[in-house]
Structures are given as C-alpha cells and as structure tokens.
PDB file of C-alpha atoms in Angstrom:
ATOM      1  CA  UNK A   1     -32.512  13.977 -71.864  1.00 55.00           C
ATOM      2  CA  UNK A   2     -29.122  12.804 -70.585  1.00 80.00           C
ATOM      3  CA  UNK A   3     -27.556  16.041 -69.282  1.00 85.00           C
ATOM      4  CA  UNK A   4     -27.668  14.658 -65.710  1.00 87.00           C
ATOM      5  CA  UNK A   5     -26.247  11.191 -66.363  1.00 86.00           C
ATOM      6  CA  UNK A   6     -22.719  11.989 -65.133  1.00 85.00           C
ATOM      7  CA  UNK A   7     -23.678  14.165 -62.162  1.00 90.00           C
ATOM      8  CA  UNK A   8     -23.063  13.288 -58.546  1.00 91.00           C
ATOM      9  CA  UNK A   9     -26.304  12.555 -56.736  1.00 92.00           C
ATOM     10  CA  UNK A  10     -28.064  13.867 -53.645  1.00 93.00           C
ATOM     11  CA  UNK A  11     -30.795  12.078 -51.694  1.00 91.00           C
ATOM     12  CA  UNK A  12     -34.223  13.542 -51.012  1.00 87.00           C
ATOM     13  CA  UNK A  13     -33.444  13.765 -47.294  1.00 87.00           C
ATOM     14  CA  UNK A  14     -30.205  15.653 -47.974  1.00 90.00           C
ATOM     15  CA  UNK A  15     -31.924  17.969 -50.425  1.00 88.00           C
ATOM     16  CA  UNK A  16     -34.737  18.847 -48.024  1.00 83.00           C
ATOM     17  CA  UNK A  17     -32.288  19.441 -45.185  1.00 81.00           C
ATOM     18  CA  UNK A  18     -30.067  21.720 -47.271  1.00 77.00           C
ATOM     19  CA  UNK A  19     -32.953  23.873 -48.520  1.00 65.00           C
ATOM     20  CA  UNK A  20     -35.455  23.624 -45.676  1.00 57.00           C
ATOM     21  CA  UNK A  21     -35.031  27.048 -44.071  1.00 42.00           C
ATOM     22  CA  UNK A  22     -34.642  29.253 -47.137  1.00 49.00           C
ATOM     23  CA  UNK A  23     -37.097  31.879 -48.336  1.00 53.00           C
ATOM     24  CA  UNK A  24     -37.485  31.241 -52.027  1.00 65.00           C
ATOM     25  CA  UNK A  25     -38.558  32.945 -55.209  1.00 76.00           C
ATOM     26  CA  UNK A  26     -39.747  30.732 -58.059  1.00 82.00           C
ATOM     27  CA  UNK A  27     -39.151  31.674 -61.687  1.00 90.00           C
ATOM     28  CA  UNK A  28     -40.329  29.614 -64.656  1.00 93.00           C
ATOM     29  CA  UNK A  29     -38.693  29.429 -68.069  1.00 96.00           C
ATOM     30  CA  UNK A  30     -39.817  27.840 -71.325  1.00 95.00           C
ATOM     31  CA  UNK A  31     -36.957  26.390 -73.373  1.00 96.00           C
ATOM     32  CA  UNK A  32     -36.984  25.025 -76.887  1.00 95.00           C
ATOM     33  CA  UNK A  33     -35.252  21.702 -77.425  1.00 93.00           C
ATOM     34  CA  UNK A  34     -32.302  23.550 -78.977  1.00 94.00           C
ATOM     35  CA  UNK A  35     -32.001  25.948 -76.028  1.00 95.00           C
ATOM     36  CA  UNK A  36     -32.192  23.036 -73.582  1.00 95.00           C
ATOM     37  CA  UNK A  37     -29.371  21.219 -75.382  1.00 94.00           C
ATOM     38  CA  UNK A  38     -27.212  24.328 -75.086  1.00 94.00           C
ATOM     39  CA  UNK A  39     -27.994  25.472 -71.554  1.00 95.00           C
ATOM     40  CA  UNK A  40     -28.735  22.401 -69.426  1.00 95.00           C
ATOM     41  CA  UNK A  41     -25.250  20.836 -69.756  1.00 94.00           C
ATOM     42  CA  UNK A  42     -23.780  24.170 -68.605  1.00 94.00           C
ATOM     43  CA  UNK A  43     -26.153  24.293 -65.668  1.00 91.00           C
ATOM     44  CA  UNK A  44     -25.305  20.706 -64.775  1.00 90.00           C
ATOM     45  CA  UNK A  45     -21.626  21.623 -64.343  1.00 90.00           C
ATOM     46  CA  UNK A  46     -22.439  23.284 -61.012  1.00 87.00           C
ATOM     47  CA  UNK A  47     -25.167  20.910 -59.810  1.00 93.00           C
ATOM     48  CA  UNK A  48     -25.993  17.652 -58.085  1.00 94.00           C
ATOM     49  CA  UNK A  49     -28.984  15.640 -59.240  1.00 94.00           C
ATOM     50  CA  UNK A  50     -31.699  14.258 -56.982  1.00 93.00           C
ATOM     51  CA  UNK A  51     -31.693  10.467 -57.020  1.00 93.00           C
ATOM     52  CA  UNK A  52     -34.524   8.397 -55.566  1.00 90.00           C
ATOM     53  CA  UNK A  53     -34.021   4.629 -55.579  1.00 88.00           C
ATOM     54  CA  UNK A  54     -31.426   5.059 -58.318  1.00 89.00           C
ATOM     55  CA  UNK A  55     -33.709   7.135 -60.557  1.00 91.00           C
ATOM     56  CA  UNK A  56     -32.522  10.568 -61.694  1.00 93.00           C
ATOM     57  CA  UNK A  57     -35.905  11.526 -63.113  1.00 94.00           C
ATOM     58  CA  UNK A  58     -39.413  10.888 -61.815  1.00 93.00           C
ATOM     59  CA  UNK A  59     -42.710  10.647 -63.657  1.00 96.00           C
ATOM     60  CA  UNK A  60     -45.588  12.747 -62.318  1.00 96.00           C
ATOM     61  CA  UNK A  61     -49.287  12.861 -63.134  1.00 97.00           C
ATOM     62  CA  UNK A  62     -51.625  15.547 -61.817  1.00 97.00           C
ATOM     63  CA  UNK A  63     -55.411  15.418 -62.152  1.00 98.00           C
ATOM     64  CA  UNK A  64     -57.037  18.830 -61.676  1.00 98.00           C
ATOM     65  CA  UNK A  65     -60.632  19.173 -60.503  1.00 98.00           C
ATOM     66  CA  UNK A  66     -62.996  22.080 -61.130  1.00 97.00           C
ATOM     67  CA  UNK A  67     -66.673  23.007 -61.009  1.00 97.00           C
ATOM     68  CA  UNK A  68     -68.998  22.917 -64.050  1.00 96.00           C
ATOM     69  CA  UNK A  69     -68.511  26.699 -64.492  1.00 95.00           C
ATOM     70  CA  UNK A  70     -64.719  26.317 -64.041  1.00 95.00           C
ATOM     71  CA  UNK A  71     -64.534  28.482 -60.942  1.00 94.00           C
ATOM     72  CA  UNK A  72     -60.927  27.574 -60.191  1.00 94.00           C
ATOM     73  CA  UNK A  73     -59.774  28.333 -63.736  1.00 92.00           C
ATOM     74  CA  UNK A  74     -61.552  31.691 -63.983  1.00 90.00           C
ATOM     75  CA  UNK A  75     -60.269  32.829 -60.585  1.00 88.00           C
ATOM     76  CA  UNK A  76     -56.744  32.203 -61.861  1.00 84.00           C
ATOM     77  CA  UNK A  77     -57.326  33.659 -65.325  1.00 81.00           C
ATOM     78  CA  UNK A  78     -58.468  37.124 -64.301  1.00 77.00           C
ATOM     79  CA  UNK A  79     -56.783  36.887 -61.647  1.00 67.00           C
ATOM     80  CA  UNK A  80     -58.750  37.051 -58.408  1.00 68.00           C
ATOM     81  CA  UNK A  81     -57.795  36.785 -54.790  1.00 71.00           C
ATOM     82  CA  UNK A  82     -58.986  33.836 -52.740  1.00 77.00           C
ATOM     83  CA  UNK A  83     -57.912  31.554 -55.594  1.00 85.00           C
ATOM     84  CA  UNK A  84     -57.692  27.801 -55.193  1.00 92.00           C
ATOM     85  CA  UNK A  85     -56.659  24.643 -57.022  1.00 94.00           C
ATOM     86  CA  UNK A  86     -57.672  21.085 -56.240  1.00 97.00           C
ATOM     87  CA  UNK A  87     -55.645  18.234 -57.694  1.00 97.00           C
ATOM     88  CA  UNK A  88     -54.274  14.794 -57.075  1.00 98.00           C
ATOM     89  CA  UNK A  89     -50.509  14.529 -57.546  1.00 96.00           C
ATOM     90  CA  UNK A  90     -49.299  11.026 -58.343  1.00 97.00           C
ATOM     91  CA  UNK A  91     -45.712   9.780 -58.330  1.00 94.00           C
ATOM     92  CA  UNK A  92     -45.922   7.144 -60.988  1.00 95.00           C
ATOM     93  CA  UNK A  93     -42.632   5.390 -60.164  1.00 91.00           C
ATOM     94  CA  UNK A  94     -43.590   4.678 -56.555  1.00 90.00           C
ATOM     95  CA  UNK A  95     -47.387   4.696 -57.038  1.00 94.00           C
ATOM     96  CA  UNK A  96     -47.857   7.249 -54.288  1.00 94.00           C
ATOM     97  CA  UNK A  97     -50.681   9.750 -54.551  1.00 97.00           C
ATOM     98  CA  UNK A  98     -51.759  12.849 -52.627  1.00 97.00           C
ATOM     99  CA  UNK A  99     -54.807  15.079 -52.697  1.00 98.00           C
ATOM    100  CA  UNK A 100     -53.559  18.675 -52.724  1.00 96.00           C
ATOM    101  CA  UNK A 101     -55.453  21.905 -52.104  1.00 95.00           C
ATOM    102  CA  UNK A 102     -53.571  25.089 -53.034  1.00 91.00           C
ATOM    103  CA  UNK A 103     -54.943  28.465 -51.994  1.00 88.00           C
ATOM    104  CA  UNK A 104     -53.968  32.105 -52.297  1.00 79.00           C
ATOM    105  CA  UNK A 105     -55.607  34.336 -49.719  1.00 59.00           C
ATOM    106  CA  UNK A 106     -56.077  38.070 -49.219  1.00 53.00           C
ATOM    107  CA  UNK A 107     -52.371  38.623 -48.505  1.00 52.00           C
ATOM    108  CA  UNK A 108     -51.333  36.801 -51.687  1.00 53.00           C
ATOM    109  CA  UNK A 109     -49.695  34.029 -49.717  1.00 61.00           C
ATOM    110  CA  UNK A 110     -49.831  30.642 -51.377  1.00 71.00           C
ATOM    111  CA  UNK A 111     -50.506  27.677 -49.112  1.00 83.00           C
ATOM    112  CA  UNK A 112     -50.481  24.027 -50.160  1.00 85.00           C
ATOM    113  CA  UNK A 113     -52.082  21.379 -47.963  1.00 91.00           C
ATOM    114  CA  UNK A 114     -52.211  17.700 -48.813  1.00 94.00           C
ATOM    115  CA  UNK A 115     -53.228  14.272 -47.577  1.00 96.00           C
ATOM    116  CA  UNK A 116     -52.583  10.789 -48.897  1.00 97.00           C
ATOM    117  CA  UNK A 117     -54.958   9.596 -51.594  1.00 98.00           C
ATOM    118  CA  UNK A 118     -55.497   6.137 -53.149  1.00 97.00           C
ATOM    119  CA  UNK A 119     -53.291   5.821 -56.229  1.00 97.00           C
ATOM    120  CA  UNK A 120     -55.870   3.772 -58.129  1.00 96.00           C
ATOM    121  CA  UNK A 121     -58.524   6.460 -57.522  1.00 97.00           C
ATOM    122  CA  UNK A 122     -56.451   9.509 -58.481  1.00 96.00           C
ATOM    123  CA  UNK A 123     -59.196  10.732 -60.835  1.00 97.00           C
ATOM    124  CA  UNK A 124     -61.947  10.456 -58.208  1.00 97.00           C
ATOM    125  CA  UNK A 125     -62.850  12.229 -54.975  1.00 97.00           C
ATOM    126  CA  UNK A 126     -64.231  10.209 -52.084  1.00 97.00           C
ATOM    127  CA  UNK A 127     -66.498  11.515 -49.340  1.00 96.00           C
ATOM    128  CA  UNK A 128     -63.428  11.877 -47.132  1.00 96.00           C
ATOM    129  CA  UNK A 129     -61.690  13.853 -49.891  1.00 97.00           C
ATOM    130  CA  UNK A 130     -64.639  16.202 -50.268  1.00 97.00           C
ATOM    131  CA  UNK A 131     -64.735  16.822 -46.517  1.00 96.00           C
ATOM    132  CA  UNK A 132     -61.013  17.621 -46.564  1.00 97.00           C
ATOM    133  CA  UNK A 133     -61.463  20.071 -49.444  1.00 96.00           C
ATOM    134  CA  UNK A 134     -64.345  21.794 -47.633  1.00 96.00           C
ATOM    135  CA  UNK A 135     -62.426  22.087 -44.372  1.00 95.00           C
ATOM    136  CA  UNK A 136     -59.239  23.320 -46.058  1.00 94.00           C
ATOM    137  CA  UNK A 137     -60.953  25.990 -48.138  1.00 93.00           C
ATOM    138  CA  UNK A 138     -62.982  27.123 -45.130  1.00 92.00           C
ATOM    139  CA  UNK A 139     -59.815  27.463 -43.067  1.00 90.00           C
ATOM    140  CA  UNK A 140     -57.569  29.101 -45.670  1.00 87.00           C
ATOM    141  CA  UNK A 141     -60.082  31.363 -47.430  1.00 86.00           C
ATOM    142  CA  UNK A 142     -62.493  32.090 -44.593  1.00 86.00           C
ATOM    143  CA  UNK A 143     -65.290  30.258 -46.368  1.00 88.00           C
ATOM    144  CA  UNK A 144     -65.515  27.639 -49.070  1.00 88.00           C
ATOM    145  CA  UNK A 145     -66.317  29.392 -52.391  1.00 89.00           C
ATOM    146  CA  UNK A 146     -67.656  26.255 -54.074  1.00 92.00           C
ATOM    147  CA  UNK A 147     -69.749  23.174 -53.460  1.00 95.00           C
ATOM    148  CA  UNK A 148     -67.089  20.427 -53.302  1.00 96.00           C
ATOM    149  CA  UNK A 149     -69.473  17.755 -54.580  1.00 97.00           C
ATOM    150  CA  UNK A 150     -69.590  19.632 -57.905  1.00 97.00           C
ATOM    151  CA  UNK A 151     -65.868  19.050 -58.563  1.00 97.00           C
ATOM    152  CA  UNK A 152     -64.971  16.776 -61.473  1.00 97.00           C
ATOM    153  CA  UNK A 153     -61.707  16.080 -63.351  1.00 98.00           C
ATOM    154  CA  UNK A 154     -61.097  18.700 -66.051  1.00 97.00           C
ATOM    155  CA  UNK A 155     -57.475  18.144 -67.116  1.00 97.00           C
ATOM    156  CA  UNK A 156     -54.564  15.757 -66.581  1.00 96.00           C
ATOM    157  CA  UNK A 157     -50.946  16.820 -66.874  1.00 97.00           C
ATOM    158  CA  UNK A 158     -48.104  14.328 -66.969  1.00 96.00           C
ATOM    159  CA  UNK A 159     -44.381  14.938 -67.274  1.00 97.00           C
ATOM    160  CA  UNK A 160     -40.936  13.697 -66.316  1.00 96.00           C
ATOM    161  CA  UNK A 161     -39.037  15.811 -63.748  1.00 95.00           C
ATOM    162  CA  UNK A 162     -35.317  16.062 -63.023  1.00 95.00           C
ATOM    163  CA  UNK A 163     -34.382  18.020 -59.893  1.00 93.00           C
ATOM    164  CA  UNK A 164     -30.991  19.707 -59.599  1.00 94.00           C
ATOM    165  CA  UNK A 165     -29.356  21.102 -56.452  1.00 92.00           C
ATOM    166  CA  UNK A 166     -26.815  23.936 -56.663  1.00 90.00           C
ATOM    167  CA  UNK A 167     -24.662  23.651 -53.507  1.00 88.00           C
ATOM    168  CA  UNK A 168     -23.064  27.092 -53.872  1.00 85.00           C
ATOM    169  CA  UNK A 169     -26.399  28.832 -53.220  1.00 84.00           C
ATOM    170  CA  UNK A 170     -28.471  25.967 -51.746  1.00 83.00           C
ATOM    171  CA  UNK A 171     -30.961  26.468 -54.552  1.00 85.00           C
ATOM    172  CA  UNK A 172     -32.995  24.052 -56.620  1.00 89.00           C
ATOM    173  CA  UNK A 173     -33.851  23.783 -60.285  1.00 93.00           C
ATOM    174  CA  UNK A 174     -36.515  21.486 -61.719  1.00 94.00           C
ATOM    175  CA  UNK A 175     -36.501  20.445 -65.367  1.00 96.00           C
ATOM    176  CA  UNK A 176     -39.778  19.097 -66.752  1.00 96.00           C
ATOM    177  CA  UNK A 177     -39.976  17.433 -70.147  1.00 94.00           C
ATOM    178  CA  UNK A 178     -42.378  15.143 -71.993  1.00 94.00           C
ATOM    179  CA  UNK A 179     -45.252  17.314 -70.749  1.00 96.00           C
ATOM    180  CA  UNK A 180     -48.635  16.043 -71.950  1.00 96.00           C
ATOM    181  CA  UNK A 181     -52.055  17.585 -71.298  1.00 96.00           C
ATOM    182  CA  UNK A 182     -55.105  15.332 -71.576  1.00 96.00           C
ATOM    183  CA  UNK A 183     -58.809  16.148 -71.499  1.00 95.00           C
ATOM    184  CA  UNK A 184     -60.199  13.301 -69.330  1.00 94.00           C
ATOM    185  CA  UNK A 185     -63.649  13.657 -70.853  1.00 90.00           C
ATOM    186  CA  UNK A 186     -62.632  13.261 -74.501  1.00 90.00           C
ATOM    187  CA  UNK A 187     -59.176  11.701 -74.298  1.00 91.00           C
ATOM    188  CA  UNK A 188     -57.807  14.498 -76.514  1.00 92.00           C
ATOM    189  CA  UNK A 189     -54.071  14.945 -75.851  1.00 94.00           C
ATOM    190  CA  UNK A 190     -51.569  17.706 -76.481  1.00 94.00           C
ATOM    191  CA  UNK A 191     -47.852  17.005 -76.266  1.00 94.00           C
ATOM    192  CA  UNK A 192     -45.762  20.042 -75.346  1.00 93.00           C
ATOM    193  CA  UNK A 193     -42.597  20.338 -77.424  1.00 93.00           C
ATOM    194  CA  UNK A 194     -40.808  22.636 -74.963  1.00 94.00           C
ATOM    195  CA  UNK A 195     -38.902  22.072 -71.712  1.00 95.00           C
ATOM    196  CA  UNK A 196     -40.154  23.810 -68.548  1.00 96.00           C
ATOM    197  CA  UNK A 197     -37.404  24.915 -66.152  1.00 96.00           C
ATOM    198  CA  UNK A 198     -38.221  26.328 -62.733  1.00 93.00           C
ATOM    199  CA  UNK A 199     -35.633  27.932 -60.468  1.00 91.00           C
ATOM    200  CA  UNK A 200     -36.163  28.064 -56.720  1.00 84.00           C
ATOM    201  CA  UNK A 201     -33.686  30.392 -55.075  1.00 75.00           C
ATOM    202  CA  UNK A 202     -33.402  33.187 -52.540  1.00 67.00           C
ATOM    203  CA  UNK A 203     -35.058  36.494 -53.341  1.00 65.00           C
ATOM    204  CA  UNK A 204     -32.171  37.556 -55.582  1.00 76.00           C
ATOM    205  CA  UNK A 205     -31.590  35.780 -58.864  1.00 82.00           C
ATOM    206  CA  UNK A 206     -29.490  32.649 -58.484  1.00 85.00           C
ATOM    207  CA  UNK A 207     -26.772  31.272 -60.767  1.00 88.00           C
ATOM    208  CA  UNK A 208     -29.323  29.292 -62.783  1.00 92.00           C
ATOM    209  CA  UNK A 209     -31.333  32.449 -63.495  1.00 93.00           C
ATOM    210  CA  UNK A 210     -28.211  34.368 -64.533  1.00 93.00           C
ATOM    211  CA  UNK A 211     -27.108  31.561 -66.819  1.00 94.00           C
ATOM    212  CA  UNK A 212     -30.497  31.511 -68.528  1.00 95.00           C
ATOM    213  CA  UNK A 213     -30.496  35.292 -68.877  1.00 96.00           C
ATOM    214  CA  UNK A 214     -27.063  35.232 -70.509  1.00 96.00           C
ATOM    215  CA  UNK A 215     -28.583  32.977 -73.148  1.00 96.00           C
ATOM    216  CA  UNK A 216     -31.456  35.427 -73.710  1.00 95.00           C
ATOM    217  CA  UNK A 217     -33.975  33.205 -71.926  1.00 95.00           C
ATOM    218  CA  UNK A 218     -36.291  35.235 -69.711  1.00 94.00           C
ATOM    219  CA  UNK A 219     -38.925  34.126 -67.180  1.00 93.00           C
ATOM    220  CA  UNK A 220     -42.329  33.198 -68.593  1.00 91.00           C
ATOM    221  CA  UNK A 221     -45.799  32.935 -67.136  1.00 86.00           C
ATOM    222  CA  UNK A 222     -47.008  29.340 -67.277  1.00 89.00           C
ATOM    223  CA  UNK A 223     -49.355  27.196 -65.228  1.00 88.00           C
ATOM    224  CA  UNK A 224     -49.634  23.518 -66.052  1.00 91.00           C
ATOM    225  CA  UNK A 225     -53.313  23.752 -65.063  1.00 93.00           C
ATOM    226  CA  UNK A 226     -54.472  27.036 -66.595  1.00 90.00           C
ATOM    227  CA  UNK A 227     -52.163  27.081 -69.619  1.00 91.00           C
ATOM    228  CA  UNK A 228     -53.170  23.524 -70.433  1.00 92.00           C
ATOM    229  CA  UNK A 229     -56.860  24.373 -70.077  1.00 92.00           C
ATOM    230  CA  UNK A 230     -56.443  27.339 -72.455  1.00 89.00           C
ATOM    231  CA  UNK A 231     -54.673  25.172 -75.024  1.00 90.00           C
ATOM    232  CA  UNK A 232     -57.202  22.336 -74.848  1.00 90.00           C
ATOM    233  CA  UNK A 233     -60.191  24.686 -75.056  1.00 88.00           C
ATOM    234  CA  UNK A 234     -59.694  27.656 -77.370  1.00 81.00           C
ATOM    235  CA  UNK A 235     -62.945  29.224 -76.100  1.00 85.00           C
ATOM    236  CA  UNK A 236     -61.447  29.836 -72.662  1.00 84.00           C
ATOM    237  CA  UNK A 237     -59.701  33.144 -71.983  1.00 76.00           C
ATOM    238  CA  UNK A 238     -55.917  32.831 -72.129  1.00 66.00           C
ATOM    239  CA  UNK A 239     -55.534  36.191 -70.328  1.00 68.00           C
ATOM    240  CA  UNK A 240     -52.376  35.937 -68.242  1.00 73.00           C
ATOM    241  CA  UNK A 241     -50.964  33.167 -70.459  1.00 69.00           C
ATOM    242  CA  UNK A 242     -51.703  34.731 -73.860  1.00 72.00           C
ATOM    243  CA  UNK A 243     -48.044  35.370 -74.724  1.00 76.00           C
ATOM    244  CA  UNK A 244     -47.140  31.864 -73.578  1.00 82.00           C
ATOM    245  CA  UNK A 245     -49.851  30.042 -75.498  1.00 76.00           C
ATOM    246  CA  UNK A 246     -49.409  32.105 -78.667  1.00 76.00           C
ATOM    247  CA  UNK A 247     -45.650  32.488 -78.888  1.00 69.00           C
ATOM    248  CA  UNK A 248     -43.768  30.152 -76.563  1.00 82.00           C
ATOM    249  CA  UNK A 249     -45.643  26.844 -76.433  1.00 85.00           C
ATOM    250  CA  UNK A 250     -46.004  24.520 -79.405  1.00 85.00           C
ATOM    251  CA  UNK A 251     -47.935  21.294 -79.193  1.00 82.00           C
ATOM    252  CA  UNK A 252     -48.577  18.135 -81.122  1.00 79.00           C
ATOM    253  CA  UNK A 253     -51.798  16.137 -81.032  1.00 76.00           C
ATOM    254  CA  UNK A 254     -51.481  12.500 -80.032  1.00 70.00           C
ATOM    255  CA  UNK A 255     -53.876   9.632 -79.644  1.00 58.00           C
ATOM    256  CA  UNK A 256     -55.192   8.583 -76.263  1.00 54.00           C
ATOM    257  CA  UNK A 257     -53.131   5.628 -74.968  1.00 50.00           C
TER     258      UNK A 257
END
C-alpha cells in the first residue's frame, strides 16, 4: 500500500506529545481492498505519517496465551467482566518485544501493563513472566482467575501497520494490512484479505470517522485475538464477532513459512 508515500512525516516523540493528554474513543473498520484504494488516499490528504528510522510502516507479531479451557477467549466471547488477555507484542523491524497483560475490571475500564520480554522467546513465558502475570492480574482484577503456569500459545497474529496523525484534531488512525493468523500448534495459517482501520479520536467522531461514514463504511466489531481464534477453530463460539466472521472477513489458507 503506497497511499502514505508522499506524506510529510512525524516522529514517535512528536506523535506521543501531541496526543498524550486526550481522552480517546477507538472505532474499528473493516475495508475491502477496493474500499481502501478509494478512501485511504482521501484520508491521507489531511494527515502526517509516523516515521521510525525512515520506515513508514512497521511489522508487528503478537503471540496470545491462554489456558487449556481457553478462559481468556471465553471471557471475551460472552462477554464477561474481569476479562484479561496475555500476549507478547513484538516489533519485528527493531526486534523489540514486550509481555503485555490487558484487563477489564468491574468498571469496564481497560488497563494495559507491559514489561520487556526477550525477542527470541516471544512464544514462551519464563518464571519471571509468570510471576508478572500473577501479580498484574491480582492487582487489576482483585485476584488471579487462572493458574499462570497453564498458559500456552494459542494464536499468532502478524500484520503491517501504518500510523497516521491528523493535526486538525490531534487524532490518530492506524491502518493494518497483510494480517495473518497462525495456529502455533499446527502451523495452519489464514491470510486476511481485508484492511483493518482503527480511529483514535476524542469522544465525538473525528474527520476520519466521518470520511468513512460518507463512503458507507461503518464501525465493526473485531478482535485480532478472538476473531482469529473463531476463524481458526470453527467449533468455538463466534458470538460477538459472528457478523464479522460471516460477512466482513474473507481469508485465504497459506502454507506455514
């Protein structure tokens, strides 16, 4: 995707400073390739693009961990309060990796905590990692709902992300393409044919949202973790993502690299 090639750039430090104090609402959109070709160049006309070491797009890989009974997935699928996700997030260009624990407590406030994690061991949890998970879940949820030692990798998601900054409203837009879900146990891979756009703006809809709406593109419910799990395993309940998995996401099977 080359819609950002001619844009002026903004550094990560400048981006964080410009958006640091804003209360934000996130909205996710699923675009076909044709919709992306129509809309993204229009969006780019009012945007700067994040550039890190000269790169206008960054490759990400996330490894999600869950229990044998998929406690994290089922808490999200129904949905339940006191939800959690455990993953490693790797920045493939810089070979940086973090262990992240995301929780949603009784007041429906999402909190993400993270620590550095060895890049080479992004699909494994050390004793230190397990202690961190236990302590974080105890603190954020009141008690840890799982036995951390039971966590194993259940899905990988990889994608390329372009981040746009809209100076007029100090809002961000991320554009994810080349999304691939992989079952780490079997190596089975699904390539997503669509583009995932996420707007991060103040409570009211921002210019990116309004542009998408004018092109008849409405927000969609998608989780790279739970949607991917539902697509890889048809026996799991799609629940909150049924419309997404049945009508908005198309995939192609590919061989394990």
